[in-house]
């Protein structure tokens, strides 16, 4: 048996919470010291970096299993990268596709995943521009890892949106939130993480829980058209709990959310409760949180509810200067602090 | 025991030769059908894609072992991506860094690799702009996979270079070669592949063979200043044999090279001969082949020989319209056809 000491990587270092944050701060950002002035640098730890007007983002996908109810690794890769570009205020131009395959992967599975990539690209209105293919020996990998990076330019809708925001904002950064801003979620939480967990563990509720994975750039366009949007972020690893804590930390505000406003499907709530998992900490792949100025929030809500992917959207809370943490007014009337999770309770969801 | 049939991925599908080419043509390009008009699309299978003036490339690195004589996976990742951008005529702007780590990877090894990434970035004059971090369970990966994608813009030196080329060329594509063009290699072949193999297998010659991995954008700038360059490519997986066949195929020319002109270190030649490996098929990570018009080739050669990384450069052959294959005049006076290898004889060199 091999013991894992604190000087080794653990699963929680990749789970999107405070341990991953520490790894990035104390190792990656401590050692990598950019000498160029980027508009949005690596150290901002936002959804994408920006340099010379080019929005640039990367994600490697290690989801297990490769296929799950509602999606697969290919749809996940395209959606995740498109969403990262769109969330910061970019219009996706093109993606890269780098495949690392385990010897023995069936060409039939590969074709299914490529079909899904092609279909999701068309849905999002992007294309694959460049690629790479590697193969490693059997036993060196769980079948397939996909990396999609993406490039984009400033979304032209961003300027008309920002005319409704009486502040100096150029991109939709995590640090843009101010007290009073309303927080909208585009639909029900925890669907993706619970669907992946179900597919992996073979729980009986697998069939009733379906991943939400999808590209959201069109929904984001509708929100920007409504005007008054200050930040957008997708609650992936670490879920809504992690997202709200990142916003609160980087924007130096408190956040209050209302439990009874947070959309969650009954099957997801029951499964999470059965497994003792907090759905606020579970990753999503087809939802965004949108912060908008108080006077525009209802317009934004209305606009995204008109899209199929936003029809269950709700205003779930607001930023405040009364305290500097994330808090939730519970259904039974109490208030609990939503701490930054150490990581997502479901590993390898993306 | 599991048998591998033809409907499954094999190691040779990732080894840079004809089998990989078939996989890309018959699966990836058959299914992915870009609907946008890109300046240099995925289907060109060049070193990078180009869209709206942005040069974009991606590579995943799975080299085994992570550290070898002369380099490591971090130096490899930065150099490989910088070189892909520079080879097509781009000036690298920024890189992404996506790490997939195996649970149990030592933080000390991670820091060494990050140090190497930082050092190689500075050497090449680029920075990391965006990143991603994933962790998979022990046994799901060989310690670490690194993906670096990169963005760049058109190298301003390209225009002055092309003034010496009396043809309509915009980028340094594999299809630009014409009969009469001279082919230069920037230094000795097969160092990288043999160094990785030595480190992996623990052969006694490990210490005398050193990888050539390094960023070559500065050497490429010197070549462009000399003028008359029509294509540049780095002979990575599948080595010089694969590169020359790709050029010949895509440019519809023959290529003749002279064995006695091809630089190779005695230790590398001896090790390859001992192992029965053709050094022409072994991958390099710090060399480029440069094709230049006949009147400028000597100027280009002189210019790159002034760089440390090009001091052993030689003109090794030329493009011809006499035949449509790659041929080599051997030292003993015969001629042999250099076929497109099915793949690199050394797996997982990058």
XYZ file of C-alpha atoms in Angstrom:
700
model
C 0.000 0.000 0.000
C 1.256 3.432 -0.925
C 0.582 6.276 1.449
C -0.171 9.728 0.126
C 1.553 12.480 2.022
C 0.880 16.176 1.736
C 3.631 16.589 -0.843
C 1.689 14.648 -3.456
C -1.250 15.448 -5.689
C -4.620 14.182 -4.432
C -7.948 13.950 -6.231
C -9.188 17.054 -4.425
C -6.397 19.086 -6.044
C -8.373 18.805 -9.276
C -11.901 19.160 -7.910
C -12.374 22.878 -8.404
C -12.460 23.975 -4.749
C -10.119 25.473 -2.181
C -7.453 22.752 -2.503
C -7.217 23.330 -6.240
C -7.069 27.054 -5.603
C -4.134 26.532 -3.226
C -2.315 24.329 -5.740
C -2.722 26.991 -8.410
C -1.622 29.828 -6.124
C 1.269 28.086 -4.374
C 2.723 26.162 -7.278
C 1.494 27.251 -10.697
C 1.207 31.021 -10.164
C 4.220 31.122 -7.840
C 6.457 29.661 -10.556
C 4.910 30.988 -13.777
C 5.610 34.709 -13.871
C 4.322 36.317 -17.067
C 6.443 39.272 -18.083
C 3.990 40.547 -20.645
C 1.044 42.737 -19.734
C -2.054 40.806 -20.693
C -5.494 42.354 -20.657
C -6.801 39.443 -18.556
C -3.819 37.369 -17.340
C -3.555 33.802 -16.033
C -3.409 35.144 -12.486
C -6.960 36.527 -12.756
C -8.084 32.866 -12.770
C -11.095 33.862 -14.804
C -12.875 31.713 -17.405
C -10.397 32.731 -20.112
C -7.296 34.859 -20.647
C -7.248 37.814 -23.016
C -4.356 39.254 -24.995
C -4.372 41.678 -27.939
C -8.154 41.359 -28.071
C -8.012 37.565 -28.441
C -9.977 35.549 -25.872
C -8.119 32.266 -25.218
C -9.119 29.338 -23.011
C -8.242 25.681 -22.496
C -9.760 22.640 -20.809
C -8.784 19.000 -20.630
C -11.646 16.531 -20.202
C -11.186 13.327 -18.223
C -14.846 12.530 -17.525
C -15.573 8.962 -16.462
C -17.457 7.270 -18.063
C -17.064 8.671 -21.592
C -20.796 8.341 -22.258
C -23.524 9.282 -19.779
C -27.212 10.139 -19.835
C -27.522 13.395 -21.774
C -24.035 13.602 -23.197
C -20.508 12.343 -23.673
C -16.927 13.593 -23.441
C -17.113 15.199 -26.896
C -20.208 17.285 -26.197
C -18.717 18.202 -22.831
C -15.446 19.380 -24.369
C -17.019 21.589 -27.023
C -19.646 23.024 -24.651
C -17.172 23.706 -21.849
C -14.760 25.621 -24.039
C -17.445 27.564 -25.898
C -19.047 28.488 -22.554
C -15.755 29.714 -21.089
C -15.255 32.070 -24.031
C -18.855 33.290 -23.976
C -18.932 33.818 -20.182
C -16.138 36.392 -20.215
C -17.798 38.338 -23.045
C -16.173 36.654 -26.031
C -17.634 35.404 -29.281
C -16.130 31.950 -29.993
C -14.248 31.791 -33.313
C -12.686 28.337 -33.413
C -11.641 25.404 -31.255
C -8.694 23.042 -31.165
C -9.130 19.331 -30.549
C -6.354 17.252 -28.999
C -7.081 13.568 -28.433
C -5.013 11.312 -26.198
C -6.266 7.768 -26.749
C -5.513 4.532 -24.960
C -4.392 1.704 -27.194
C -7.444 -0.520 -27.665
C -10.050 2.282 -27.768
C -12.690 1.175 -30.235
C -12.897 3.167 -33.445
C -16.657 2.927 -33.123
C -16.572 4.782 -29.794
C -14.170 7.307 -31.295
C -16.547 7.919 -34.193
C -19.497 8.374 -31.830
C -17.526 10.979 -29.891
C -16.409 12.747 -33.076
C -20.049 12.813 -34.250
C -21.022 14.399 -30.966
C -18.215 16.972 -31.294
C -19.354 17.815 -34.809
C -22.991 18.124 -33.738
C -22.193 20.290 -30.713
C -19.903 22.530 -32.783
C -22.737 23.173 -35.222
C -25.137 23.864 -32.334
C -22.716 26.454 -30.961
C -21.742 27.852 -34.353
C -18.013 27.081 -34.100
C -15.572 24.814 -35.915
C -12.453 22.825 -35.119
C -9.471 24.696 -36.595
C -6.492 22.626 -35.443
C -5.820 19.306 -33.759
C -3.472 16.709 -32.346
C -3.623 12.934 -31.922
C -1.644 10.835 -29.451
C -1.882 7.193 -28.404
C -0.517 5.671 -25.192
C -0.115 2.023 -24.245
C -2.945 0.033 -22.774
C -3.123 0.652 -19.034
C -1.657 4.174 -19.233
C -4.977 5.986 -19.469
C -8.743 5.521 -19.045
C -9.497 5.177 -22.769
C -9.540 8.853 -23.798
C -8.637 12.365 -22.701
C -9.817 15.281 -24.811
C -8.400 18.784 -24.701
C -10.289 21.575 -26.378
C -8.822 25.041 -26.379
C -10.657 27.913 -27.959
C -10.156 31.367 -29.359
C -12.634 34.178 -29.640
C -12.978 37.888 -30.086
C -14.906 40.473 -28.105
C -18.633 39.817 -28.481
C -20.115 42.838 -30.305
C -23.222 42.560 -28.091
C -21.049 43.353 -25.083
C -20.881 47.054 -25.894
C -24.621 47.572 -26.132
C -25.030 45.533 -22.924
C -22.518 47.710 -21.081
C -24.378 50.874 -22.030
C -26.875 49.799 -19.360
C -24.142 49.383 -16.744
C -23.095 52.653 -15.231
C -19.567 51.455 -14.440
C -16.255 51.079 -16.180
C -16.300 47.439 -17.258
C -14.636 45.990 -20.366
C -15.065 42.240 -19.881
C -17.433 40.143 -17.735
C -14.889 39.392 -15.015
C -15.477 37.663 -11.673
C -14.430 40.896 -9.982
C -17.220 43.046 -11.506
C -19.948 42.358 -8.930
C -21.157 45.269 -6.754
C -23.588 45.380 -3.820
C -27.143 45.413 -5.116
C -26.476 43.368 -8.271
C -28.957 40.538 -8.715
C -27.838 36.962 -9.331
C -29.683 34.849 -11.870
C -29.226 31.139 -12.525
C -30.239 29.895 -15.952
C -31.851 26.645 -14.717
C -31.797 23.694 -12.341
C -28.600 22.777 -10.500
C -26.517 19.595 -10.124
C -27.945 17.710 -13.123
C -24.574 17.067 -14.759
C -22.625 15.834 -11.725
C -25.430 13.583 -10.583
C -25.891 12.140 -14.100
C -22.183 11.298 -14.352
C -22.156 9.776 -10.890
C -25.221 7.709 -11.758
C -23.672 6.452 -14.986
C -20.475 5.554 -13.167
C -21.868 3.848 -10.124
C -24.894 2.244 -11.778
C -27.380 3.657 -9.291
C -31.008 2.891 -10.065
C -31.891 6.540 -10.560
C -29.602 6.780 -13.585
C -32.373 6.955 -16.142
C -34.293 9.774 -14.495
C -31.286 12.091 -14.167
C -29.879 13.664 -17.291
C -26.822 15.857 -17.773
C -27.479 19.457 -18.771
C -24.308 19.704 -20.894
C -24.766 22.150 -23.775
C -23.274 25.255 -25.332
C -24.722 28.421 -23.831
C -23.330 31.103 -26.104
C -26.729 31.799 -27.658
C -28.409 32.142 -24.249
C -25.598 34.492 -23.211
C -26.200 36.565 -26.356
C -29.858 36.957 -25.339
C -28.801 38.085 -21.849
C -26.377 40.654 -23.306
C -29.079 41.991 -25.619
C -31.264 42.618 -22.566
C -28.506 44.784 -21.103
C -27.098 45.365 -17.627
C -25.072 42.138 -17.291
C -21.893 42.593 -15.202
C -20.575 39.053 -14.838
C -21.339 35.575 -16.113
C -19.780 32.315 -14.984
C -20.634 28.655 -15.356
C -20.867 26.681 -12.114
C -18.784 23.660 -13.162
C -16.465 21.911 -10.676
C -17.444 22.835 -7.112
C -20.882 23.943 -8.311
C -22.790 27.073 -7.400
C -21.188 27.120 -3.934
C -17.730 27.514 -5.441
C -18.847 30.042 -8.053
C -20.520 32.357 -5.544
C -17.497 32.231 -3.260
C -15.197 33.115 -6.149
C -17.381 36.067 -7.073
C -17.610 37.264 -3.459
C -13.827 36.962 -2.936
C -12.775 38.578 -6.187
C -15.423 41.323 -6.071
C -15.100 42.002 -2.295
C -18.819 41.726 -1.681
C -21.128 39.469 0.266
C -23.740 37.345 -1.468
C -27.148 36.308 -0.133
C -29.108 33.587 -1.927
C -32.558 32.199 -1.178
C -32.875 28.438 -1.008
C -36.488 28.438 -2.154
C -35.486 30.233 -5.371
C -32.793 27.776 -6.440
C -34.183 25.486 -9.158
C -33.470 21.785 -8.650
C -35.201 18.772 -10.135
C -36.901 16.501 -7.615
C -35.002 13.422 -8.869
C -31.685 15.234 -8.442
C -32.599 16.524 -5.004
C -33.628 13.021 -3.888
C -30.483 11.359 -5.260
C -28.181 13.975 -3.680
C -29.988 13.669 -0.377
C -29.785 9.852 -0.514
C -26.021 10.075 -1.107
C -25.423 12.851 1.410
C -24.149 15.241 -1.248
C -24.835 18.991 -1.189
C -26.249 19.820 -4.653
C -24.884 23.364 -4.358
C -21.377 21.850 -4.558
C -22.091 19.591 -7.547
C -20.871 20.612 -11.003
C -23.101 21.763 -13.857
C -22.197 21.928 -17.561
C -25.214 23.633 -19.074
C -25.971 26.423 -16.637
C -24.655 29.905 -16.028
C -24.938 32.343 -13.185
C -25.489 35.876 -14.450
C -25.107 38.976 -12.330
C -27.007 42.013 -13.551
C -27.664 45.502 -12.275
C -30.861 45.697 -10.166
C -32.757 47.756 -12.751
C -32.038 45.301 -15.597
C -32.175 41.938 -13.823
C -35.832 41.276 -14.605
C -35.243 42.085 -18.282
C -32.332 39.664 -18.402
C -34.406 36.985 -16.668
C -37.228 37.411 -19.155
C -34.866 37.318 -22.120
C -33.156 34.075 -21.129
C -36.435 32.401 -20.140
C -37.388 32.698 -23.797
C -34.573 30.293 -24.706
C -35.146 26.590 -24.267
C -31.897 26.344 -22.243
C -33.019 29.125 -19.865
C -36.712 28.469 -19.385
C -36.274 27.518 -15.694
C -34.124 30.552 -14.897
C -34.595 32.325 -11.580
C -33.219 35.279 -9.688
C -31.674 33.440 -6.736
C -30.090 36.237 -4.734
C -28.036 39.403 -4.710
C -24.713 40.927 -3.802
C -24.552 42.893 -0.578
C -22.156 45.071 1.403
C -23.618 43.923 4.731
C -21.163 41.014 5.170
C -18.299 39.402 3.271
C -19.306 35.815 2.792
C -21.846 33.779 0.870
C -24.983 33.088 2.873
C -28.233 31.301 2.141
C -31.654 32.003 3.621
C -32.972 28.469 4.038
C -36.476 27.266 3.322
C -37.191 26.880 7.025
C -36.150 30.496 7.616
C -32.609 30.218 8.993
C -29.406 31.498 7.420
C -26.400 29.325 6.698
C -22.975 30.253 5.404
C -22.079 28.615 2.097
C -18.369 27.976 2.407
C -16.038 27.464 -0.505
C -16.023 23.667 -0.860
C -12.641 21.938 -0.675
C -13.695 20.368 -3.975
C -16.565 18.883 -5.931
C -18.080 15.892 -4.108
C -18.266 14.029 -7.452
C -14.813 13.470 -8.984
C -14.092 13.440 -12.722
C -17.264 15.101 -13.909
C -15.426 16.916 -16.692
C -5.223 -11.623 -22.917
C -7.068 -9.092 -25.048
C -6.565 -9.198 -28.785
C -6.442 -6.006 -30.794
C -8.429 -6.097 -33.983
C -8.372 -3.538 -36.764
C -11.337 -1.677 -35.327
C -9.344 -0.518 -32.339
C -6.711 2.154 -31.807
C -3.111 0.894 -31.817
C 0.081 2.646 -30.762
C 0.996 3.270 -34.400
C -2.175 5.371 -34.801
C -0.409 8.029 -32.738
C 3.109 7.663 -34.096
C 3.025 10.376 -36.740
C 3.198 8.186 -39.846
C 0.863 6.722 -42.443
C -1.409 4.939 -39.935
C -2.007 8.183 -38.069
C -2.624 9.909 -41.363
C -5.287 7.294 -42.227
C -6.949 7.685 -38.821
C -7.123 11.438 -39.305
C -8.441 11.199 -42.856
C -10.916 8.343 -42.375
C -12.304 9.268 -38.987
C -11.497 12.787 -37.815
C -11.706 14.680 -41.118
C -14.527 12.489 -42.406
C -16.707 13.422 -39.439
C -15.623 16.980 -38.615
C -16.837 19.198 -41.438
C -16.039 22.849 -40.812
C -18.622 25.127 -42.355
C -16.577 28.265 -41.957
C -13.921 29.282 -44.455
C -10.651 29.324 -42.562
C -7.462 30.734 -44.049
C -5.609 27.507 -43.149
C -8.174 24.869 -42.045
C -7.818 21.664 -40.027
C -7.910 19.660 -43.255
C -4.624 21.220 -44.429
C -2.991 19.181 -41.623
C -0.294 21.811 -41.352
C 1.580 22.815 -38.190
C -1.212 25.199 -37.171
C -4.604 26.450 -38.296
C -5.241 30.087 -39.151
C -8.458 32.083 -38.854
C -8.986 35.865 -38.943
C -5.217 36.324 -38.891
C -4.845 34.308 -35.682
C -2.440 31.352 -35.797
C -3.750 28.594 -33.502
C -2.185 25.255 -32.630
C -2.493 22.518 -30.013
C -0.425 19.586 -28.757
C -0.854 17.103 -25.949
C 2.353 15.698 -24.484
C 2.500 12.155 -23.139
C 6.286 11.652 -23.194
C 7.573 8.777 -21.090
C 9.582 9.305 -18.918
C 8.741 12.857 -17.824
C 12.431 13.725 -17.409
C 15.168 12.734 -19.866
C 18.670 13.824 -20.761
C 18.386 17.345 -22.142
C 14.797 18.094 -21.195
C 11.463 17.186 -19.683
C 7.765 17.248 -20.552
C 7.474 20.947 -19.695
C 10.286 22.084 -21.979
C 8.914 19.791 -24.672
C 5.395 21.239 -24.416
C 6.444 24.880 -24.636
C 8.999 24.267 -27.404
C 6.667 22.120 -29.488
C 3.845 24.626 -29.479
C 6.085 27.651 -30.054
C 7.767 25.824 -32.943
C 4.450 24.924 -34.582
C 3.408 28.587 -34.584
C 6.784 29.798 -35.824
C 7.055 27.149 -38.572
C 3.928 28.323 -40.380
C 5.099 31.958 -40.285
C 3.530 33.048 -37.002
C 4.908 35.056 -34.131
C 3.859 33.319 -30.878
C 1.805 35.561 -28.578
C 0.738 33.331 -25.698
C 0.288 29.712 -24.646
C -2.278 27.795 -22.643
C -1.266 25.137 -20.142
C -3.606 22.262 -19.267
C -2.307 19.715 -16.763
C -3.864 16.294 -16.211
C -2.152 14.781 -13.186
C -2.294 11.334 -11.688
C -3.159 11.226 -8.019
C 0.143 10.689 -6.197
C 2.304 12.824 -8.525
C 4.900 14.488 -6.314
C 4.581 18.237 -5.928
C 8.348 18.371 -6.196
C 8.231 16.873 -9.704
C 5.396 19.228 -10.603
C 7.449 22.214 -9.466
C 10.468 21.055 -11.495
C 8.279 20.815 -14.586
C 6.691 24.219 -13.931
C 10.196 25.706 -13.513
C 11.153 24.221 -16.847
C 7.991 25.616 -18.468
C 8.750 29.057 -17.041
C 12.376 28.925 -18.209
C 11.487 27.736 -21.717
C 8.754 30.377 -22.037
C 11.296 33.089 -21.232
C 13.763 31.588 -23.720
C 11.084 31.718 -26.432
C 9.686 35.091 -25.374
C 6.136 33.888 -24.657
C 3.926 33.591 -21.590
C 1.182 31.319 -20.306
C -2.137 33.170 -20.655
C -4.701 30.596 -19.530
C -4.755 27.168 -17.927
C -6.598 24.158 -16.566
C -5.875 21.578 -13.874
C -7.361 18.081 -13.598
C -6.509 15.108 -11.398
C -7.403 11.466 -12.090
C -7.194 8.481 -9.765
C -4.010 6.516 -9.323
C -3.681 3.996 -12.104
C -5.652 6.047 -14.648
C -2.640 7.818 -16.161
C 1.169 7.753 -16.329
C 1.697 10.574 -13.830
C 1.142 13.596 -16.084
C -0.177 14.712 -19.463
C 0.413 18.303 -20.541
C -1.495 20.120 -23.254
C -0.146 23.387 -24.553
C -2.102 25.254 -27.172
C -0.803 28.495 -28.577
C -1.910 31.599 -30.396
C 0.118 33.883 -32.602
C -0.114 36.519 -35.266
C 1.579 36.795 -38.635
C 5.320 37.221 -38.153
C 6.214 40.696 -39.517
C 9.473 39.255 -40.886
C 7.445 37.047 -43.198
C 6.679 39.890 -45.589
C 10.282 40.927 -46.102
C 11.192 37.224 -46.517
C 8.541 36.744 -49.181
C 9.856 39.667 -51.207
C 12.665 37.283 -52.189
C 10.204 34.583 -53.270
C 8.814 35.198 -56.713
C 5.537 33.350 -55.998
C 2.205 34.019 -54.404
C 2.693 32.679 -50.871
C 1.070 34.001 -47.717
C 2.048 31.433 -45.099
C 4.839 28.835 -44.937
C 2.649 25.862 -45.833
C 3.708 22.296 -46.571
C 2.325 22.767 -50.077
C 4.653 25.651 -51.027
C 7.630 23.617 -52.271
C 8.589 23.833 -55.979
C 11.149 21.928 -58.028
C 14.568 23.486 -57.523
C 13.990 24.637 -53.928
C 16.810 23.637 -51.603
C 16.176 21.815 -48.343
C 18.126 22.799 -45.252
C 18.153 21.022 -41.911
C 19.091 23.102 -38.890
C 21.250 20.410 -37.218
C 21.780 16.765 -36.349
C 18.888 14.300 -36.530
C 17.313 11.786 -34.125
C 18.780 13.219 -30.887
C 15.428 13.618 -29.149
C 13.911 10.225 -29.893
C 17.076 8.365 -29.019
C 17.487 10.341 -25.766
C 13.930 9.503 -24.695
C 14.383 5.859 -25.615
C 17.645 5.743 -23.675
C 16.071 7.304 -20.589
C 13.167 4.863 -20.774
C 15.022 1.657 -21.397
C 18.117 2.464 -19.344
C 20.551 1.670 -22.164
C 24.205 2.320 -21.337
C 24.485 5.055 -23.946
C 21.988 7.241 -22.126
C 24.524 9.767 -20.880
C 26.103 10.438 -24.257
C 22.819 11.135 -26.058
C 20.985 14.344 -25.285
C 17.618 15.595 -26.506
C 17.682 18.657 -28.756
C 14.346 19.987 -27.431
C 14.253 23.789 -27.622
C 12.215 26.659 -28.982
C 13.308 27.597 -32.497
C 11.376 30.809 -33.115
C 14.516 32.936 -32.927
C 16.361 30.719 -35.421
C 13.327 30.906 -37.707
C 13.407 34.705 -37.448
C 17.039 34.657 -38.650
C 16.068 32.453 -41.597
C 13.214 34.799 -42.544
C 15.540 37.817 -42.358
C 17.812 36.109 -44.880
C 14.877 35.868 -47.310
C 13.651 33.284 -49.777
C 12.145 30.791 -47.324
C 9.083 28.953 -48.734
C 8.311 26.345 -46.075
C 9.480 25.360 -42.621
C 8.487 22.288 -40.635
C 9.842 20.504 -37.596
C 10.571 16.793 -38.057
C 8.882 15.506 -34.903
C 7.009 12.158 -34.891
C 8.114 10.069 -37.879
C 11.250 12.175 -38.233
C 12.771 13.609 -41.400
C 11.415 10.682 -43.453
C 7.835 11.608 -42.593
C 8.389 15.340 -43.045
C 9.892 15.003 -46.521
C 7.080 12.696 -47.628
C 4.478 15.175 -46.381
C 6.161 17.985 -48.278
C 6.453 15.901 -51.450
C 2.810 14.767 -51.271
C 1.299 18.148 -50.466
C 3.530 20.086 -52.897
C 3.374 17.471 -55.698
C 7.144 17.362 -56.122
C 9.884 14.796 -55.727
C 12.642 15.277 -53.171
C 16.249 14.087 -53.402
C 18.443 14.139 -50.318
C 22.099 13.208 -49.926
C 22.960 10.858 -47.099
C 26.453 12.285 -46.649
C 24.999 15.753 -46.014
C 22.595 14.723 -43.240
C 24.100 15.680 -39.881
C 23.954 12.956 -37.235
C 25.980 12.562 -34.061
C 28.190 9.472 -33.960
C 26.665 8.317 -30.638
C 23.154 8.579 -32.087
C 24.120 6.782 -35.283
C 25.730 3.966 -33.273
C 22.757 3.589 -30.907
C 20.230 3.578 -33.765
C 22.281 1.063 -35.701
C 22.617 -1.155 -32.590
C 18.840 -1.105 -32.127
C 18.019 -1.492 -35.826
C 16.221 1.856 -35.983
C 16.381 4.161 -39.003
C 17.418 7.581 -37.626
C 15.575 9.277 -40.487
C 12.313 8.028 -38.941
C 13.139 9.125 -35.382
C 11.548 12.276 -33.987
C 13.373 15.529 -33.280
C 12.186 18.411 -31.074
C 14.811 21.064 -31.703
C 15.334 20.946 -35.431
C 13.562 22.365 -38.452
C 13.706 21.638 -42.131
C 13.654 24.830 -44.163
C 12.975 24.970 -47.885
C 14.335 28.039 -49.643
C 14.577 29.247 -53.223
C 17.848 28.162 -54.891
C 19.258 31.709 -55.050
C 18.683 32.361 -51.308
C 19.413 28.953 -49.778
C 23.080 29.715 -49.057
C 22.112 32.997 -47.381
C 19.587 31.213 -45.197
C 22.136 28.537 -44.309
C 24.692 31.157 -43.319
C 22.155 33.075 -41.236
C 21.009 30.098 -39.203
C 24.547 28.785 -38.716
C 25.209 31.982 -36.777
C 22.683 30.845 -34.138
C 23.816 28.351 -31.529
C 20.801 26.153 -32.347
C 21.689 26.125 -36.075
C 25.455 25.873 -36.117
C 25.426 22.339 -37.605
C 22.898 23.227 -40.322
C 23.378 21.762 -43.800
C 21.717 21.847 -47.191
C 20.667 18.210 -47.443
C 18.801 18.088 -50.734
C 16.343 19.673 -53.091
C 12.902 19.396 -54.623
C 12.696 18.005 -58.130
C 10.168 17.426 -60.896
C 11.997 14.321 -62.111
C 10.039 11.863 -59.934
C 7.294 11.978 -57.319
C 8.788 10.362 -54.258
C 11.447 11.010 -51.661
C 14.775 9.473 -52.576
C 18.194 9.447 -50.934
C 21.567 9.186 -52.656
C 23.407 6.922 -50.215
C 27.007 7.287 -49.084
C 28.035 4.253 -51.093
C 26.521 5.776 -54.236
C 23.166 4.034 -54.599
C 19.694 5.576 -54.426
C 16.994 4.404 -52.067
C 13.391 5.486 -51.750
C 12.511 6.987 -48.370
C 8.970 5.811 -47.798
C 6.510 7.439 -45.449
C 7.038 5.449 -42.254
C 3.967 3.778 -40.768
C 4.975 5.586 -37.579
C 7.891 6.647 -35.421
C 9.926 3.619 -34.297
C 10.160 5.144 -30.804
C 6.721 5.506 -29.170
C 5.754 8.329 -26.803
C 8.570 10.722 -27.598
C 6.298 13.733 -27.199
